Amino acid sequence: MAKLELRGLSKSFGANPVCRGIDLDVEAGQMVCLIGASGSGKSTLLRCLNLLEPIDDGVIRLDGQDIAEPGLDPLPVRRRIGIVFQSYNLFPHMTAVRNVMLAPHRVKGLSFDALQSPVTALFDRFGLADRMLHYPDQLSGGQQQRVAIIRALAMEPEIMLFDEITSALDPELVGEVLDVLRALRQEGMTMILATHEMGFARELADKVCFLDMGKILEEGPPDQVLGNPSHERTRAFLARVL
Ligand SMILES: Nc1ncnc2c1ncn2[C@@H]1O[C@H](COP(=O)(O)OP(=O)(O)OP(=O)(O)O)[C@@H](O)[C@H]1O
Ligand SMILES: [Mg+2]
């Protein structure tokens, strides 16, 4: 049984079908990269997995249990599946460490005192120990994005979803955020990324999925999908972005 199994996942906005019957297996500890043209449905798929969007049809199984059944409480699932967006959305009036502690404090009922040690360890691990008391506008974009990742990790999720988390960053700041993903992969975190970083996908993904008009047109190891794609549309996309 895969950690996460999607079967026939479908989602429309009005008359616009955006996910059109997506099947996908993600094994524990795998890094899966979603690639595809703008509008192909990558963000929508990630938002559906985090139950931020209700799906119209299909099944999402986490450890074999259907999490997308209508009527189920989405909150316990969102604790198990973290998500980080392109825009990091830190609260500007709170220090980095307060931003990170907020959700575990409110949702898990842990005191700020109890959170001090595990949260400090997270800042340490990602090279931000000296930035904990800074406010977001005192941090670079790369540092803010790393704080946003730490904030998601502080909930101790089993799966992390990342939606183009380096797209808004200056090129010289992209590397430090990708280093965080590299470290998470080494630790065995299960991850799904929508990304335009083809070099990174090639280096680290266990599986690359090419989305085309709401369907996974092609999936496989990066060498195959990125190096020797079997579909003309995948080739055309790669020719544009590589
Ligand atoms: N909340 C919404 N309401 C209506 N339409 C939406 C909504 N969110 C997304 N869409 C539409 O769904 C389609 C897929 O969008 P989505 O953001 O998932 O694509 P994407 O692959 O992430 O693109 P990009 O690479 O530009 O981020 C687009 O046509 C978009 O306009
Ligand atoms: Mg998107």
Short mmCIF file of C-alpha atoms and ligand atoms in Angstrom, two decimals, residues 37-44 46 86 163-164 194 196, ligand 2:
data_model
loop_
_atom_site.label_atom_id
_atom_site.label_comp_id
_atom_site.label_asym_id
_atom_site.label_seq_id
_atom_site.Cartn_x
_atom_site.Cartn_y
_atom_site.Cartn_z
CA ALA A 37 2.50 24.19 -18.35
CA SER A 38 0.80 27.04 -16.54
CA GLY A 39 -2.85 26.09 -16.01
CA SER A 40 -2.25 22.34 -16.29
CA GLY A 41 -3.63 21.84 -12.76
CA LYS A 42 -0.57 21.42 -10.52
CA SER A 43 -1.65 23.88 -7.81
CA THR A 44 -5.23 22.68 -7.87
CA LEU A 46 -1.94 20.05 -4.39
CA GLN A 86 5.06 30.39 -3.39
CA ASP A 163 3.81 24.67 -4.64
CA GLU A 164 6.49 26.49 -6.66
CA ALA A 194 5.00 21.45 -8.16
CA HIS A 196 9.81 24.57 -12.54
MG MG B 2 0.38 26.74 -9.83
#
